[in-house]
CSV table of C-alpha atoms in Angstrom, one decimal:
chain,number,residue,atom,x,y,z
A,1,MET,CA,105.1,93.3,102.3
A,2,THR,CA,101.6,93.9,101.5
A,3,PRO,CA,100.3,95.5,97.8
A,4,ASP,CA,99.4,98.7,99.9
A,5,GLU,CA,103.0,98.6,101.4
A,6,VAL,CA,105.0,98.0,97.9
A,7,LEU,CA,102.7,100.8,96.2
A,8,GLN,CA,103.3,103.3,99.1
A,9,GLU,CA,107.0,102.4,99.3
A,10,LEU,CA,107.5,103.0,95.4
A,11,LYS,CA,105.8,106.3,95.6
A,12,CYS,CA,107.9,107.3,98.5
A,13,LYS,CA,111.3,105.9,97.6
A,14,TYR,CA,110.8,106.8,93.3
A,15,GLY,CA,107.7,109.3,93.4
A,16,VAL,CA,105.9,106.7,90.9
A,17,SER,CA,102.3,106.2,91.4
A,18,MET,CA,100.8,102.8,90.2
A,19,SER,CA,97.3,101.3,90.9
A,20,ARG,CA,96.9,97.7,92.4
A,21,SER,CA,95.8,96.4,88.8
A,22,THR,CA,98.9,97.6,87.3
A,23,LEU,CA,100.9,95.9,90.1
A,24,THR,CA,98.9,93.0,89.4
A,25,ARG,CA,99.2,92.9,85.9
A,26,TYR,CA,103.2,93.6,86.2
A,27,GLU,CA,103.2,90.4,88.1
A,28,ASN,CA,101.3,88.2,85.8
A,29,LYS,CA,103.6,89.5,82.8
A,30,GLY,CA,106.5,88.1,84.4
A,31,LEU,CA,107.9,91.4,85.0
A,32,ILE,CA,108.2,91.4,88.9
A,33,PRO,CA,108.5,87.7,91.0
A,34,LYS,CA,105.4,86.4,92.1
A,35,PRO,CA,104.2,86.9,95.6
A,36,LYS,CA,103.3,84.7,98.1
A,37,HIS,CA,99.4,83.8,98.0
A,38,GLY,CA,97.5,82.1,100.9
A,39,ALA,CA,94.6,82.5,103.5
A,40,TYR,CA,94.4,82.9,107.1
A,41,GLY,CA,91.8,80.2,107.6
A,42,ARG,CA,88.0,79.8,106.6
A,43,GLY,CA,86.2,82.9,106.7
A,44,LYS,CA,89.3,84.9,107.7
A,45,GLY,CA,90.7,86.1,104.7
A,46,ARG,CA,93.3,85.8,102.2
A,47,PHE,CA,97.1,87.6,102.0
A,48,THR,CA,99.5,88.8,99.7
A,49,ASP,CA,103.2,88.6,100.5
A,50,TYR,CA,105.5,90.4,98.0
A,51,LEU,CA,109.3,90.2,99.0
A,52,ASN,CA,111.1,93.4,99.9
A,53,SER,CA,113.0,93.4,96.8
A,54,THR,CA,109.8,94.3,94.8
A,55,VAL,CA,110.0,98.0,95.1
A,56,ASN,CA,113.3,97.9,93.0
A,57,ASP,CA,112.1,95.6,91.0
A,58,LEU,CA,109.1,97.3,90.3
A,59,TYR,CA,110.8,100.6,89.5
A,60,LYS,CA,113.0,99.1,86.8
A,61,ALA,CA,110.4,97.5,85.1
A,62,VAL,CA,109.0,101.0,84.8
A,63,TYR,CA,111.7,102.5,84.3
A,64,LYS,CA,112.4,99.9,81.5
A,65,LYS,CA,109.2,100.4,79.9
A,66,ARG,CA,109.6,104.3,79.9
A,67,LEU,CA,112.6,103.9,77.9
A,68,GLU,CA,111.1,101.5,75.5
A,69,ARG,CA,108.5,104.5,74.7
A,70,LEU,CA,111.4,106.7,73.7
């Protein structure tokens, strides 16, 4: 899944909006599994491929963070 697909499914499935920078921050902090990063070839761009389970992992991380605030 692309980052945009992850964020779109998170919003549709759980009603949670998140920016791409927040998604990257959760990834860098180890709250969700790291995606596969790569390139299509010289001058053809890069890609990021998240696991399908990332949406659920991301929601769990958001929910846990919200509980910690209470």
